[in-house]
XYZ file of C-alpha atoms in Angstrom:
423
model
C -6.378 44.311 -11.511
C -6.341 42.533 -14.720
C -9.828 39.771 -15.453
C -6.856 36.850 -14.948
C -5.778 37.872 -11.590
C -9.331 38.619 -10.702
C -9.789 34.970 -11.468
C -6.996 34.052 -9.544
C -7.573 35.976 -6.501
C -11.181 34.651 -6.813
C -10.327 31.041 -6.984
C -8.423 31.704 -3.921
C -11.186 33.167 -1.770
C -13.233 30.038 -2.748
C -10.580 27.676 -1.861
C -10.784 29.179 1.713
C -13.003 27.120 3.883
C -13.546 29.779 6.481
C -14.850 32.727 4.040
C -18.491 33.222 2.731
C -18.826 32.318 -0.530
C -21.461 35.348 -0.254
C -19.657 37.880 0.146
C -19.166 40.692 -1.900
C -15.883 42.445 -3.102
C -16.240 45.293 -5.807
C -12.170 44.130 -6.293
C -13.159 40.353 -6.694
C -15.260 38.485 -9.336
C -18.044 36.941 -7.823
C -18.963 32.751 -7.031
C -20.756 32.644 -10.779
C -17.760 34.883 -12.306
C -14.861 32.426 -11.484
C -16.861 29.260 -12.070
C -18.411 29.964 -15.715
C -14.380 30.604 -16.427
C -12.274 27.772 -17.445
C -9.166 29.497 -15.977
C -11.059 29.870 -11.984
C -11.912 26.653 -11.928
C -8.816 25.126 -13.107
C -6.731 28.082 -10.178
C -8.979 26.446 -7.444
C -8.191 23.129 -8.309
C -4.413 24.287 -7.573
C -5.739 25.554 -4.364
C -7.294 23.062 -3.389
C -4.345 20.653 -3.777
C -2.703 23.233 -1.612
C -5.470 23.294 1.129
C -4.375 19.496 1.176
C -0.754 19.743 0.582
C 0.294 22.710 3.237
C -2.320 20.900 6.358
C -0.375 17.899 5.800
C 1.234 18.225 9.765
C -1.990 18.943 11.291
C -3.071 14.868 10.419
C -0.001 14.051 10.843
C 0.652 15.615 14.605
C -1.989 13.717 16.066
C -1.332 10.410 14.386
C 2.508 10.567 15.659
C 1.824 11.913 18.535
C -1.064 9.908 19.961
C 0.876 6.333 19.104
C 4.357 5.623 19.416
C 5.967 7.653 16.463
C 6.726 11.021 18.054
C 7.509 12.687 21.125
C 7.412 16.886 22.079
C 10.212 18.632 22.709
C 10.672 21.511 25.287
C 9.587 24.529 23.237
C 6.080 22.563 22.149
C 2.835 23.780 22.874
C 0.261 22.374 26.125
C -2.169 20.891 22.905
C 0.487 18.687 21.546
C 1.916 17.421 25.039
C -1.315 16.451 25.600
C -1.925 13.943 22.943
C 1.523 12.253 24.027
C 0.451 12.107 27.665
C -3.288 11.729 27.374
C -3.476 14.772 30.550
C -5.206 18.754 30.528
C -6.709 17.548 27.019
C -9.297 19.841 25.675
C -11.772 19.616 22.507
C -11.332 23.509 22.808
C -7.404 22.743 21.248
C -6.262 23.799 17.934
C -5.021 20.019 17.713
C -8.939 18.783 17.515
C -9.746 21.034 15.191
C -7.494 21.973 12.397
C -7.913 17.785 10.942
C -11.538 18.407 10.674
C -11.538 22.796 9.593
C -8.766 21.372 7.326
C -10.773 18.695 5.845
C -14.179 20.591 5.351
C -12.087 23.840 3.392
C -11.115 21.232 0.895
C -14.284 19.582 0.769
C -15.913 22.508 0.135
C -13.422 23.437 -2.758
C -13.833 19.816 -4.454
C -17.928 20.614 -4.133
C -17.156 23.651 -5.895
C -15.424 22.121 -8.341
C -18.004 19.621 -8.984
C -20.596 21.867 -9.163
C -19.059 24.184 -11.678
C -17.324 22.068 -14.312
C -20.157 21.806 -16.556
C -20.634 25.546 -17.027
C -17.365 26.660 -16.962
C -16.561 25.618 -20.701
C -14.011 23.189 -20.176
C -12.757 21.185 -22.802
C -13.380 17.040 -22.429
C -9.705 16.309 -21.187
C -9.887 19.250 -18.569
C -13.362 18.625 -17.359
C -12.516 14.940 -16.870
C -9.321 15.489 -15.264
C -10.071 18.175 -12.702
C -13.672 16.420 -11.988
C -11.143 13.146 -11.104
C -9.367 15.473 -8.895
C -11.779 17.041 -7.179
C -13.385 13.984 -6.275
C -10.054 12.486 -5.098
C -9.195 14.898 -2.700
C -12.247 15.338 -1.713
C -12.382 11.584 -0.769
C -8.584 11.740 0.695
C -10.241 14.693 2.660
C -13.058 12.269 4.389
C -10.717 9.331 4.411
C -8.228 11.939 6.980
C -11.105 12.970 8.436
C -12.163 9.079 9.376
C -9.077 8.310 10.377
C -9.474 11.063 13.496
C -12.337 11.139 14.162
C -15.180 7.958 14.772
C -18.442 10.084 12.985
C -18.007 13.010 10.834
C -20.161 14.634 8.335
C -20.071 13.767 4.804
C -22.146 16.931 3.471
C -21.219 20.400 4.512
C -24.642 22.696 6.696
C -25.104 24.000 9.539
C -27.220 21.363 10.344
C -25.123 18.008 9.130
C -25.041 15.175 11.113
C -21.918 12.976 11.717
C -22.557 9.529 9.950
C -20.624 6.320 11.408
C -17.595 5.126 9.789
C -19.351 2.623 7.644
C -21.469 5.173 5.814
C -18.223 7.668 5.043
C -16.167 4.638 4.074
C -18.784 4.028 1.556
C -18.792 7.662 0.175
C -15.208 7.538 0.167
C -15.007 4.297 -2.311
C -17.623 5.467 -4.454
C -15.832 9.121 -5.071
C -12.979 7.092 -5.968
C -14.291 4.753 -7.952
C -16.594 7.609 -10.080
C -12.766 9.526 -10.253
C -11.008 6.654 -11.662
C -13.936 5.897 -13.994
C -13.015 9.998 -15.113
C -9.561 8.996 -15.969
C -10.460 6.174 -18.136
C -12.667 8.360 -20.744
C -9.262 9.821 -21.733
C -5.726 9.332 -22.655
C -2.487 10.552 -20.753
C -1.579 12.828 -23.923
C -5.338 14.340 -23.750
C -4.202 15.128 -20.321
C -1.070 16.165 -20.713
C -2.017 20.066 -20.742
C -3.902 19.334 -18.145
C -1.112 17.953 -15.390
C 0.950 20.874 -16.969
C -1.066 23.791 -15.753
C -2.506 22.159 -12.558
C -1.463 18.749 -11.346
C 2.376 19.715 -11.165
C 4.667 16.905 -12.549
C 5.678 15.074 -9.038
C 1.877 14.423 -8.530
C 0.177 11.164 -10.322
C -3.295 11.699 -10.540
C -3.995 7.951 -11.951
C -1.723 6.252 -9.686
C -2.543 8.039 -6.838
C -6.515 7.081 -7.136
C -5.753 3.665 -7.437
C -3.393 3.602 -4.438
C -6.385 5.164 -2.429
C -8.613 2.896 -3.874
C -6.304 -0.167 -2.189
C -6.279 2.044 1.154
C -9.432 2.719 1.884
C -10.636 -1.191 0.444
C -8.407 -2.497 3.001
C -9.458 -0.198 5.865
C -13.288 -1.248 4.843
C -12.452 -4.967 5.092
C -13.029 -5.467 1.094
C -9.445 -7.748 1.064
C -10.308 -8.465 -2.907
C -10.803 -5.267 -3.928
C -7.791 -3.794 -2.457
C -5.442 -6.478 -3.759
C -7.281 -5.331 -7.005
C -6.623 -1.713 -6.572
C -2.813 -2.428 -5.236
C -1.743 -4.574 -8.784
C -2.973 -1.366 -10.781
C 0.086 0.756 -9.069
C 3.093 1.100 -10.522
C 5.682 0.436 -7.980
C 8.850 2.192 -9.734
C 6.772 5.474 -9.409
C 6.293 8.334 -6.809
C 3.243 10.465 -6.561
C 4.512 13.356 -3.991
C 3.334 17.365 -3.046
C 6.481 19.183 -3.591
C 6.968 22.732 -1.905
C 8.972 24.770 -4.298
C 10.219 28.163 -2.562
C 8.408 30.517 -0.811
C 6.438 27.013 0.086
C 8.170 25.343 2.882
C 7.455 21.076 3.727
C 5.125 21.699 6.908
C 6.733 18.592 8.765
C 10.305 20.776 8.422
C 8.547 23.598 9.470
C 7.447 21.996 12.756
C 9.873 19.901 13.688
C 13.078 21.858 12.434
C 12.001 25.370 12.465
C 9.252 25.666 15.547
C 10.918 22.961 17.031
C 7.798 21.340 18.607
C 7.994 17.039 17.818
C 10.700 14.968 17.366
C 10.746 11.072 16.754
C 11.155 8.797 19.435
C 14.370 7.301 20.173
C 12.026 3.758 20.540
C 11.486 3.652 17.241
C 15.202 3.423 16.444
C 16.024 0.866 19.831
C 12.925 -1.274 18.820
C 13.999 -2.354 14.993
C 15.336 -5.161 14.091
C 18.996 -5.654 14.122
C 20.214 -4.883 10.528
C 17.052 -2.824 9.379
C 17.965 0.260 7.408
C 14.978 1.907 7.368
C 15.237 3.766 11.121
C 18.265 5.420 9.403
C 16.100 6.885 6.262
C 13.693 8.271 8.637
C 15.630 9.503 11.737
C 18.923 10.659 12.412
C 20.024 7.488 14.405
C 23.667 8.783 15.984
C 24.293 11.442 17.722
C 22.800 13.697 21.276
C 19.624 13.128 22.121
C 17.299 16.103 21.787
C 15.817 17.996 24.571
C 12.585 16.736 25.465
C 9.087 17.566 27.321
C 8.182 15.428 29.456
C 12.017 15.343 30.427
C 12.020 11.345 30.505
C 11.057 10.793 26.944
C 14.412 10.435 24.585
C 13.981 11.843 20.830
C 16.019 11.630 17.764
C 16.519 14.224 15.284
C 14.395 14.364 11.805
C 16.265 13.104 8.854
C 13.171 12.812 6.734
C 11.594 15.919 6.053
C 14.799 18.069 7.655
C 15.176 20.202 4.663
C 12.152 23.221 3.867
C 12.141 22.127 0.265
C 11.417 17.774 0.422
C 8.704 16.690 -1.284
C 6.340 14.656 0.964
C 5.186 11.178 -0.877
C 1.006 10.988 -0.860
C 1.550 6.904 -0.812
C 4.925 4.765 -0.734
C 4.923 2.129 -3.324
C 5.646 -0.662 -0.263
C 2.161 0.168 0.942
C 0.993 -1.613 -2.051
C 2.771 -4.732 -1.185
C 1.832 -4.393 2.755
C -1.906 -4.017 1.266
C -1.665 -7.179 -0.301
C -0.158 -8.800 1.828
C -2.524 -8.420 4.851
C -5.536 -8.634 2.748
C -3.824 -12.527 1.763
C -3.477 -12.737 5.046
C -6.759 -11.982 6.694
C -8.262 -14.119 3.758
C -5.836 -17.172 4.558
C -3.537 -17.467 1.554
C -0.986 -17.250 3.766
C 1.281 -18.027 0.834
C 0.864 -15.316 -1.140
C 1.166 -13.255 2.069
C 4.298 -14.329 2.880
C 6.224 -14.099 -0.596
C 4.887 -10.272 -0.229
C 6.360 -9.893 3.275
C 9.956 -10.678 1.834
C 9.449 -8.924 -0.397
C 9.975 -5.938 1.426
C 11.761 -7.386 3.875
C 14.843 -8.542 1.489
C 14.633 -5.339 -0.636
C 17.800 -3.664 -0.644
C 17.718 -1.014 -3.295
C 15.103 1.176 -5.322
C 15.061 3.398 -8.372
C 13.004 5.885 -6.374
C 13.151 7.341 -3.323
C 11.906 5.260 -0.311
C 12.618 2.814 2.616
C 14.327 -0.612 1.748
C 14.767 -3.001 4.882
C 17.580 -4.813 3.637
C 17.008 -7.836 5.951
C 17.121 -11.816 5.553
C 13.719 -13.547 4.777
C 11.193 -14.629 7.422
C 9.964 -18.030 7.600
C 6.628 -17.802 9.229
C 3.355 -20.159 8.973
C 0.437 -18.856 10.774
C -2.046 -16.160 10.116
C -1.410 -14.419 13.717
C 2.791 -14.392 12.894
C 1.666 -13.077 9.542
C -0.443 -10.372 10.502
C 2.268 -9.528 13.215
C 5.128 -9.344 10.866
C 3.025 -7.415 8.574
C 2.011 -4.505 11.303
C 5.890 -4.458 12.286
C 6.682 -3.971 8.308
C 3.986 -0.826 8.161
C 5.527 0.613 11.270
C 8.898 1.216 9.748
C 7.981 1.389 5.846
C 5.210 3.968 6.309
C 6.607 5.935 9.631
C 5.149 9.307 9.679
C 2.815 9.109 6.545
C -0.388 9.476 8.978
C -1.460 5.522 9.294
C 0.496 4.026 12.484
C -2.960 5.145 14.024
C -5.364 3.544 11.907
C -2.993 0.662 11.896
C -3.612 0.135 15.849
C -7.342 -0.267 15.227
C -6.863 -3.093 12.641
C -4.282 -4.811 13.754
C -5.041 -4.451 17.805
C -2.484 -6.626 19.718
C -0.492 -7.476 17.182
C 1.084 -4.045 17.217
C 3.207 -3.170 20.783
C 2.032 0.554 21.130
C -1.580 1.598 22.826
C -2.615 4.777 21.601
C -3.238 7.997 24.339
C -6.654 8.172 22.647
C -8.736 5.574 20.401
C -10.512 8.365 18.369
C -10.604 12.747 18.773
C -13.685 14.515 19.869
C -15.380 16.419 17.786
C -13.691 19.927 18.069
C -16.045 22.120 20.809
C -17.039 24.776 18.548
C -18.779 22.132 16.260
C -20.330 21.060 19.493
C -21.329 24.457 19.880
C -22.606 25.056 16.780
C -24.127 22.240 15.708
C -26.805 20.193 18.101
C -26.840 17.650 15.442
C -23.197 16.685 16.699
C -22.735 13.899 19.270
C -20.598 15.668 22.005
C -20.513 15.113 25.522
């Protein structure tokens, strides 16, 4: 094996959360090998977008299934007919705990990352830009993970003890904020080698950490911060994980190929007349698909039908839904409003998402506002992992009541760990 494959096939093993960083292959450079060379670090920080990119379904499954986004079909498995019906559930399931095995492999790959850019001899553009990365995903990693679960761990032992939302929200921000301060010590053409050999061209690393930025600020309740964090994204931009061939998108792959979740047929029935968006998401015409429980009716995938689609990290009409609901909950209704129909009267885009297409709204308090504004998230951002979320913040302004309000932790952390709070 040449010393660049043995770099590669290094950064792999380190990218996997389940193996040892201990142990030893005679075939394999070891830990020290692959981070003192510019070329490991760099391959794991390709993994580790892939850790993120490939897991995708397994945040995604619960989300949609546990709220009002997706139903199982007949050939699904007992774990995910469980989170639609709430019954025989078990913190024993694979659906527990591939969010949070998922989300600790690529923590542990950004923590690698971090710990070996200064002696791997990277030069200042590629130290700064896979630093930024690694402490992006690493933050989209916990922000997933809070998202499931109510307490999770924010440092990686045997021993780590889950820390209330508050205290990971806080992490999150400040890995963003320290990742976006990374960016801004250099220029786009000092990185330009940089997104070449391992940020891929559909993936914006700037954009993207400001769009988190506005997330996560809004989920924390810091309304000015996120409206901040929103105006720095472009909107006539995508930032998206493609899955070039042998790669497959893993929402195809369970919905088309394995056959296991479909979309509920409520989500077309419960739009508003004229909307276009069910129509980008869901195949809106045609037989219903066979179902499990037999009384739930599902629509085909249009979205993410096809093994190649790239699947968008944030939609640029988040950004307006940010702002608008953090003008809202601050009472400039105003300014929330003008946002509202904004994407409400958008009929046309020069990149590929949802447009509405529907008349203005007149509305005038901050209860209709917040209402309209959950009903706008619901069918701009349908399957992109937040409808859950979404039911916590807005409460009875959305129509749906989740089967669950939060995962357990998964039973062999419960095992493992007596720090964890299980029972």
């Amino acid at each position: 094996m040449t010393r660049i494959m043995r770099v590669l096939a290094g950064a792999s093993v380190l990218a996997t959360g389940a193996c040892s960083l201990d142990l030893t292959n005679p075939n394999s450079p070891t830990q020290e090998e692959v981070l003192a060379d510019p070329a490991g670090l760099l391959s794991l920080a390709v993994g580790m977008q892939g850790q993120f990119s490939q897991t995708i379904d397994d945040y995604l499954v619960t989300n949609s299934l546990i709220t009002d986004e997706w139903g199982t079909r007949s050939l699904s498995l007992i774990a995910y007919q469980s989170l639609l019906t709430g019954q025989n559930f078990d913190a024993s399931y694979g659906v527990v705990s591939a969010p949070f095995s998922n989300s600790y492999a690529i923590i542990k790959s950004a923590n690698t990352i971090l710990t070996g850019a200064d002696q791997s001899g990277l030069g200042v553009a590629n130290r700064a830009g896979v630093v930024a990365l690694a402490k992006l995903f690493k933050a989209m990693a916990l922000g997933m993970l809070i998202q499931q679960y109510e307490k999770v761990p924010i440092t990686i032992s045997d021993a780590s003890v889950p820390q209330p939302r508050s205290i990971v929200m806080d992490t999150i921000l400040t890995l963003l904020e320290s990742a976006r301060a990374d960016l801004a010590t250099v220029t786009d053409a000092q990185l330009s080698e940089f997104r070449s050999q391992v940020v891929g061209t559909g993936f914006n690393q700037r954009a993207t950490t400001d769009a988190m930025l506005a997330r996560y600020y809004l989920i924390a309740g810091r309304h000015n911060d996120a409206i901040t964090a929103a105006d720095r994204v472009p909107l006539n931009v995508l930032s998206v994980f493609q899955y070039p061939d042998p790669n497959r998108n893993p929402i195809e792959n369970l919905g088309i190929q394995l056959r296991y979740v479909a979309p509920l047929r409520s989500f077309v029935t419960q739009a508003e007349a004229g909307d276009r968006r069910p129509d980008y998401w869901v195949e809106t015409t045609g037989p219903a698909l066979p179902a499990n429980p037999p009384d739930t009716v599902l629509r085909p995938f249009r979205k993410y039908s096809t093994r190649n689609e790239s699947f968008p990290v944030y939609l640029p009409d988040e950004m307006k839904l940010i702002k608008a609901e953090a003008f809202a909950r601050t009472n400039r209704l105003a300014e929330a409003l003008i946002l509202i129909n904004q994407v409400r009267t958008q009929t046309s885009s020069t990149v590929d998402e949802p447009v509405a297409g529907l008349p203005a709204i007149v509305l005038v308090t901050q209860a209709e506002m917040l209402a309209e504004i959950a009903k706008q998230r619901r069918y701009e951002l349908y399957e992109q992992g937040l409808r859950w979320e979404d039911t916590r913040r807005f409460g009875t302004a959305i129509t749906t009541t989740p089967t669950f309000q939060w995962l357990p932790l998964p039973q062999r952390e419960c095992d493992a760990n007596p720090a964890n709070p299980c029972g």
